[in-house]
Coordinates of C-alpha atoms in Angstrom, one line a residue:
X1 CA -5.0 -34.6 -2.4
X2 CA -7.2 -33.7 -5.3
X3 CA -10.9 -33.5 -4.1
X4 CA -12.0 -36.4 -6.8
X5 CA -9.2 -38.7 -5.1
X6 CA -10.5 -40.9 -2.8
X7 CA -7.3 -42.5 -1.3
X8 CA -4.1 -42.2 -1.1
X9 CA -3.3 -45.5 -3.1
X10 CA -5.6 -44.1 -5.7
X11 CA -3.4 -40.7 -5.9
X12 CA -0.2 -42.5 -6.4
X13 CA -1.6 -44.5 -9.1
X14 CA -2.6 -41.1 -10.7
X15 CA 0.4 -39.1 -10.2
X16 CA 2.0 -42.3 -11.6
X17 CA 0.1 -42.4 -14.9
X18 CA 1.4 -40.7 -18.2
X19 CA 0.1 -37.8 -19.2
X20 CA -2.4 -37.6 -21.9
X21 CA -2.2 -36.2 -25.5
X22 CA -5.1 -33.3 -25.9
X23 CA -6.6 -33.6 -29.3
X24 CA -9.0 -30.9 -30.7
X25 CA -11.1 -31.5 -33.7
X26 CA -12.5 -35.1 -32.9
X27 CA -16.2 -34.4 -34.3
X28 CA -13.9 -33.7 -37.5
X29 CA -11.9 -35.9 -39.5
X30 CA -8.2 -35.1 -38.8
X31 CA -9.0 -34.4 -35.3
X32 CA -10.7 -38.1 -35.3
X33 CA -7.5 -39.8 -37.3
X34 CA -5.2 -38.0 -34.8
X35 CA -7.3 -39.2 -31.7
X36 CA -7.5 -42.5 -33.2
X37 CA -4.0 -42.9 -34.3
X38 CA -3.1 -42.2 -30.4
X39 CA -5.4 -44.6 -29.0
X40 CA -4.3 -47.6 -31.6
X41 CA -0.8 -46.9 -30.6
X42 CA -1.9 -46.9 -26.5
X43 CA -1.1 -43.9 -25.6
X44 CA -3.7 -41.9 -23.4
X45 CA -6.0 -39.3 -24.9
X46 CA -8.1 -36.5 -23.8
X47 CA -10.5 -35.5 -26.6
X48 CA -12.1 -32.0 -26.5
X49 CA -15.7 -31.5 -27.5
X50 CA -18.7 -28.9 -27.1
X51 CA -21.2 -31.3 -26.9
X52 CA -20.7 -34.0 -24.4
X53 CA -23.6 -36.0 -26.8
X54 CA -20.6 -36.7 -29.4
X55 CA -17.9 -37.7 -27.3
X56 CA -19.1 -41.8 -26.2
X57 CA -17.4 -43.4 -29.0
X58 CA -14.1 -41.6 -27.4
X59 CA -15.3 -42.7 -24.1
X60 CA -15.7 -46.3 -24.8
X61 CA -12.7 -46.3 -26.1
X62 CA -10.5 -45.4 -23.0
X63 CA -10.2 -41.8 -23.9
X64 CA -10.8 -38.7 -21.1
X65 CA -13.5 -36.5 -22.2
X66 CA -13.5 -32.6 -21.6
X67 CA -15.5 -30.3 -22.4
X68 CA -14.7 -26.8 -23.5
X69 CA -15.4 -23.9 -25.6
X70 CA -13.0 -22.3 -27.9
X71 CA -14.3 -19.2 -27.2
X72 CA -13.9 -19.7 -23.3
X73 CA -10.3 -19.4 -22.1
X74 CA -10.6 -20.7 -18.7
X75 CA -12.5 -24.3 -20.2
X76 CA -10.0 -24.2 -22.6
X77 CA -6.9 -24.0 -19.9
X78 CA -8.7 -26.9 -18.2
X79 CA -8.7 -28.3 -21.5
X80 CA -4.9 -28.3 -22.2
X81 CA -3.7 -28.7 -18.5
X82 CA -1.7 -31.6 -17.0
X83 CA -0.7 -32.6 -20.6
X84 CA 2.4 -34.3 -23.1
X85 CA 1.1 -32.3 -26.3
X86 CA -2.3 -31.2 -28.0
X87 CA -3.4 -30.9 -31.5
X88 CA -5.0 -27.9 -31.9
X89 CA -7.4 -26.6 -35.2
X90 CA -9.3 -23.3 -35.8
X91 CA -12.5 -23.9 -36.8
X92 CA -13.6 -21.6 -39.3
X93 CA -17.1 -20.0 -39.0
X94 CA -18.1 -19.8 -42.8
X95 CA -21.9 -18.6 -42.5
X96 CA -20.9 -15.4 -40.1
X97 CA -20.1 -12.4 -42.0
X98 CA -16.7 -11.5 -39.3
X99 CA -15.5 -15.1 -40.0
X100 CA -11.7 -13.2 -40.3
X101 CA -12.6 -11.9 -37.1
X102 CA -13.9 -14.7 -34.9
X103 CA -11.0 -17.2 -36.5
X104 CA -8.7 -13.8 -34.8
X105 CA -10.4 -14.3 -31.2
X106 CA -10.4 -18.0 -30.9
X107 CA -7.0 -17.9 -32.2
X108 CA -6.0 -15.6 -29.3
X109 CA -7.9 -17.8 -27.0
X110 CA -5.5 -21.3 -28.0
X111 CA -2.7 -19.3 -27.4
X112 CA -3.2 -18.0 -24.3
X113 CA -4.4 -21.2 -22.9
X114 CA -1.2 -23.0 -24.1
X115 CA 0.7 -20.8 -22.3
X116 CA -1.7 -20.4 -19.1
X117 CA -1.4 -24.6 -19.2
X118 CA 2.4 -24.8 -19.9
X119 CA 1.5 -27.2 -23.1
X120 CA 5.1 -28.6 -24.1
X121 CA 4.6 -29.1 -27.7
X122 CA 1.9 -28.2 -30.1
X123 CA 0.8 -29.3 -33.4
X124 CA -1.9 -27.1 -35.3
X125 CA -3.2 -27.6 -38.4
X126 CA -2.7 -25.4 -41.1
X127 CA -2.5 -24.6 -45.3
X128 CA -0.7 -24.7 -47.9
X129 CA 0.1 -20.9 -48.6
X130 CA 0.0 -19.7 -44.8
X131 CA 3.4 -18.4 -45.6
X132 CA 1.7 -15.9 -47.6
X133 CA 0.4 -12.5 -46.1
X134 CA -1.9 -11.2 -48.7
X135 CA -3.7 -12.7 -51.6
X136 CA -4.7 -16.4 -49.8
X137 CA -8.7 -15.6 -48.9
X138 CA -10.1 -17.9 -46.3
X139 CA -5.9 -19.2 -45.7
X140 CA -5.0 -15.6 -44.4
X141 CA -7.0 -17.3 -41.2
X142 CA -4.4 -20.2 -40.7
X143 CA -1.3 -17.6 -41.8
X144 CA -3.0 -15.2 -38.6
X145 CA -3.1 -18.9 -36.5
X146 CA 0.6 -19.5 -36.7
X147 CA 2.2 -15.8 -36.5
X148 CA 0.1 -15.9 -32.9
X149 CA 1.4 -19.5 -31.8
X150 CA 5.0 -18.8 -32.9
X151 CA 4.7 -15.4 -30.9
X152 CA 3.5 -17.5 -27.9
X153 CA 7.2 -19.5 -27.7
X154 CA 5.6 -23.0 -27.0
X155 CA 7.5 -25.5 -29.6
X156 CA 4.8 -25.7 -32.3
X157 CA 4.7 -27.6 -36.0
X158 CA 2.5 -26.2 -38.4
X159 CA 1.3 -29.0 -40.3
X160 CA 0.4 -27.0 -43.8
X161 CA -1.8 -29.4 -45.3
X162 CA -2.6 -29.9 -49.3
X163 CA -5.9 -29.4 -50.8
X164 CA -8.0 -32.3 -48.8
X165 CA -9.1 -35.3 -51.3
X166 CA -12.5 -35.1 -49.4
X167 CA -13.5 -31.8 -50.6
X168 CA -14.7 -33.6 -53.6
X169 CA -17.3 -34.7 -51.7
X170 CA -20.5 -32.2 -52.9
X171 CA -18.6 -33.0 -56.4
X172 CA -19.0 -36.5 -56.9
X173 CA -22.6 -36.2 -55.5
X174 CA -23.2 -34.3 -58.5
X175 CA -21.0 -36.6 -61.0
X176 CA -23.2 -39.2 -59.4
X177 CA -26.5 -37.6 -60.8
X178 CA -25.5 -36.0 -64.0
X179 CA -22.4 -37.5 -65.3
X180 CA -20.5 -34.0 -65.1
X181 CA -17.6 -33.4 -62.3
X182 CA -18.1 -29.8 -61.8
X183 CA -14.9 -28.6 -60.4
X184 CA -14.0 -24.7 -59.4
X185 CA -9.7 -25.8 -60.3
X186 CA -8.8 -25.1 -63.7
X187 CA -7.3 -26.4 -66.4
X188 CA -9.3 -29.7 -65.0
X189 CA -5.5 -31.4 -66.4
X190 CA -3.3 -29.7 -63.9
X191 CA -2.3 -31.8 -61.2
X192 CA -1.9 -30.0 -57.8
X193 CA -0.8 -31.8 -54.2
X194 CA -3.9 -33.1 -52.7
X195 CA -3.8 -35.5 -49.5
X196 CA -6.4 -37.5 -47.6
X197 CA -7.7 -36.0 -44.0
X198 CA -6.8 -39.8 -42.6
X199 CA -3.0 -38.9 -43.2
X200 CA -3.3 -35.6 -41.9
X201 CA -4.6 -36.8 -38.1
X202 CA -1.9 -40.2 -38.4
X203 CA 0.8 -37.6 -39.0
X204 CA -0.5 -35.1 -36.7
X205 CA -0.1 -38.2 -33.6
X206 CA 3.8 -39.1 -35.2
X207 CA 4.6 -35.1 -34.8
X208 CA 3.3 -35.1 -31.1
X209 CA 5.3 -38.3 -30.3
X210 CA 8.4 -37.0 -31.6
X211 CA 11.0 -36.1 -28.9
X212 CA 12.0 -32.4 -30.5
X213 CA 11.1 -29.4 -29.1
X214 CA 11.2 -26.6 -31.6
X215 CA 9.2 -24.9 -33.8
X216 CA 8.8 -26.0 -37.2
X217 CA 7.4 -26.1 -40.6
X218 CA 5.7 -29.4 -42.2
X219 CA 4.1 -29.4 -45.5
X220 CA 2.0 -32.4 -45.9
X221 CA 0.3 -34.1 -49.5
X222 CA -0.5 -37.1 -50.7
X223 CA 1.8 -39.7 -52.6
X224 CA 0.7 -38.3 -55.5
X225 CA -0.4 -34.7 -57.5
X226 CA -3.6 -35.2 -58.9
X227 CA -5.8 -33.2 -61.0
X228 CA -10.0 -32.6 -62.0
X229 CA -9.4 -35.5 -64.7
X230 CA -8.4 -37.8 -62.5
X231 CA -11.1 -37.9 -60.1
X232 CA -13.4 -38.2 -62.9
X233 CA -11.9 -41.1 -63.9
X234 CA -11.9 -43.1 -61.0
X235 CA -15.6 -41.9 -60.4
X236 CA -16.6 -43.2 -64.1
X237 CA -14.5 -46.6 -64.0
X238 CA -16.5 -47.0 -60.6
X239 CA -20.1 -46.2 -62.7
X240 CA -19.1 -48.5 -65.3
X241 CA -20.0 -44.8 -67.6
X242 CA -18.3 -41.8 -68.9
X243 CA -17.9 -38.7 -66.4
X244 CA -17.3 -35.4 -68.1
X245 CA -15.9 -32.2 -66.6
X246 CA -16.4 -28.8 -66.6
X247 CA -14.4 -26.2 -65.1
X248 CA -16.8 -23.5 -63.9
X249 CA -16.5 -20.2 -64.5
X250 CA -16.0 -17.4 -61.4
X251 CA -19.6 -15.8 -62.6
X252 CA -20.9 -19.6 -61.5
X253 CA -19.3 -19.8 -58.2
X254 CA -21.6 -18.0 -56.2
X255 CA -24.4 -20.4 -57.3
X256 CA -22.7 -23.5 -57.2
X257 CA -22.1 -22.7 -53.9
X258 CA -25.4 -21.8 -52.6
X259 CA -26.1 -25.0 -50.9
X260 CA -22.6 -24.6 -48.5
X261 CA -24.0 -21.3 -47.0
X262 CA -21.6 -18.8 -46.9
X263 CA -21.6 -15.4 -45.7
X264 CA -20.3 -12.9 -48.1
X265 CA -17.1 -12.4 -46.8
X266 CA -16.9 -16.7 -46.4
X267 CA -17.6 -16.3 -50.3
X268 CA -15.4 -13.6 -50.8
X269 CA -12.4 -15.4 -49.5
X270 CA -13.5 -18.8 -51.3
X271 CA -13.2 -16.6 -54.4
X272 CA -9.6 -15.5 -53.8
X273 CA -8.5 -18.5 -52.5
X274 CA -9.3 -20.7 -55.7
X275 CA -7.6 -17.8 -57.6
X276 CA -4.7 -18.3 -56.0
X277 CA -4.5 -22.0 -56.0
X278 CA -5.7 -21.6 -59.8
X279 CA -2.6 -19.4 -60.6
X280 CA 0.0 -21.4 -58.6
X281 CA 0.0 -18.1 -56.4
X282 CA -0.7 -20.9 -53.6
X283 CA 1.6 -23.4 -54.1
X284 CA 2.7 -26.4 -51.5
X285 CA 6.5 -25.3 -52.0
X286 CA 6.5 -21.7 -52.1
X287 CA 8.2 -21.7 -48.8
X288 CA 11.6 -23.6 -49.0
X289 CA 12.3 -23.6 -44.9
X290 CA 9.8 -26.2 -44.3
X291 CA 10.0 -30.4 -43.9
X292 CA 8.2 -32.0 -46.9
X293 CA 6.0 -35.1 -45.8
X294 CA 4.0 -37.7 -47.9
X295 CA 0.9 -39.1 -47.0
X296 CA 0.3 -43.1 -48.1
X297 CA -3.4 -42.5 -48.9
X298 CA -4.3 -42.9 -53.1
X299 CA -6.9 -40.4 -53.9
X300 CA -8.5 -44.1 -55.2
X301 CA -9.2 -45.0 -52.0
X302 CA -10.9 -41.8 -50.8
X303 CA -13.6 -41.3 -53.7
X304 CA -14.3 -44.7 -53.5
X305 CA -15.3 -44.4 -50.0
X306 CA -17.2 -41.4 -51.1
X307 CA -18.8 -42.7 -54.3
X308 CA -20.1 -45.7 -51.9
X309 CA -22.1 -43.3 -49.4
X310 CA -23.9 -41.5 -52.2
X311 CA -25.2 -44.8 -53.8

């Protein structure tokens, strides 16, 4: 009888009980939607955090709290042990100059703890363009994420996600002040597949409920392509005034990012990244084996929400 167990009634009712969904990421927004999505549908949960101090909203709520460290294999077999399915995400280090390195080690460190836990199913976020081996900047992290789960043999769907709507964020605060949208995507009229971080956690949930157990492929945007002009004109028809914007140029970047942090090599792969989106290079549908899913959330509805925390 486990230690923690105090009787044998109390054992049966455990071994009884269904086994919880691991989700990673809950100090984040997918990780939150996914967590959330879980819960609302009544199915157990075991969040993940570093810091104990952020998990009593998860803990009020019914869920199990563990804590682990992605850079410490045994808390993070703990972590995944005893469960139906986890939704695992990679954070990326963006102020560390080996960025491509650490994203490598804690990479390493999921998979052998799926494996070392016997995880049945995984879901792990991902990009648009980790099909791509070269040429993607700070994506070449999430392509490195899913060559090392596949390699690992536990059924696992890469959910490539679109550009996030909530990256306008630093954007619109700027909008706000000025009138001008800067934005780093040009021509500010090309429409590219964007989706809200609300429908990436609700999906993430569905995927871990679903009975299959393969490994798969699912690229996920919103209902809708948008582009740099449209943002700016929900943000003006919000202000009741005109919002302008300007496409900056690459010699810009490193400036207009100052604020954010990033190490060289963070800014290095920014650089290439937008490139690539910015030539089509990255592209949602340059892989034709994958499932194409739609999100229901209207980039309206996110930089409204936005707009209404920076006023």
């Amino acid at each position: 009888m486990h230690p923690y167990i105090s009787s044998e009634k109390e054992f049966l009712m455990v071994a009884s009980s269904p086994l919880p969904y691991v989700v990673f990421g809950v100090t984040g927004r997918t990780g939150a939607a996914a967590a959330d999505a879980l819960l609302r549908s009544g199915h157990p949960v075991r969040v993940v955090v570093r810091d104990s101090a952020k998990s009593q909203q998860w803990s009020e709520r019914g869920a199990e709290v563990v804590v682990a460290d992605m850079t410490d294999l045994a808390s993070m077999i703990e972590a995944l042990s005893q469960a139906q399915g986890a939704y695992v995400v990679s954070p990326q280090h963006y102020h560390r100059e080996d960025l491509f390195e650490r994203a490598d080690f804690i990479v390493d460190n999921i998979a052998r703890a799926a494996v070392a836990a016997a995880v049945p199913r995984l879901v792990a976020l991902s990009s648009v363009g980790a099909d791509r081996e070269r040429g993607t900047g700070w994506i070449r992290m999430n392509h490195r994420f899913e060559q090392r789960l596949s390699e690992t043999g536990v059924p696992t769907i890469f959910l490539r996600a679109a550009y996030f709507m909530e990256n306008w964020m630093p954007m619109i605060e700027e909008a706000i002040r000025s009138g001008i949208l800067p934005t780093f995507l040009a021509p500010s009229q090309r429409s590219i597949p964007m989706v809200a971080t609300v429908d990436i956690g609700r999906v993430a949930a569905a995927l871990l409920q679903e009975e299959r157990m393969s490994t798969g492929v699912v690229a996920l945007s919103g209902p809708k392509d948008y582009a740099p002009n449209n943002v700016a004109g929900i943000i003006s028809a919000m202000l009741a005034k005109p919002i302008s914007v300007t496409v900056l140029p690459e010699t810009e970047w490193p400036k207009a990012l100052v604020d954010a942090h990033f190490s060289k090599a963070a800014l290095a792969g920014f650089t290439e990244m937008t490139r690539g989106l910015n030539s089509s290079y990255i592209d949602i549908k340059s892989d034709s084996g994958v499932v194409e899913m739609l999100g229901t959330t209207m980039l309206e509805q996110v930089i409204v929400e936005l707009v209404q925390r920076q006023r």
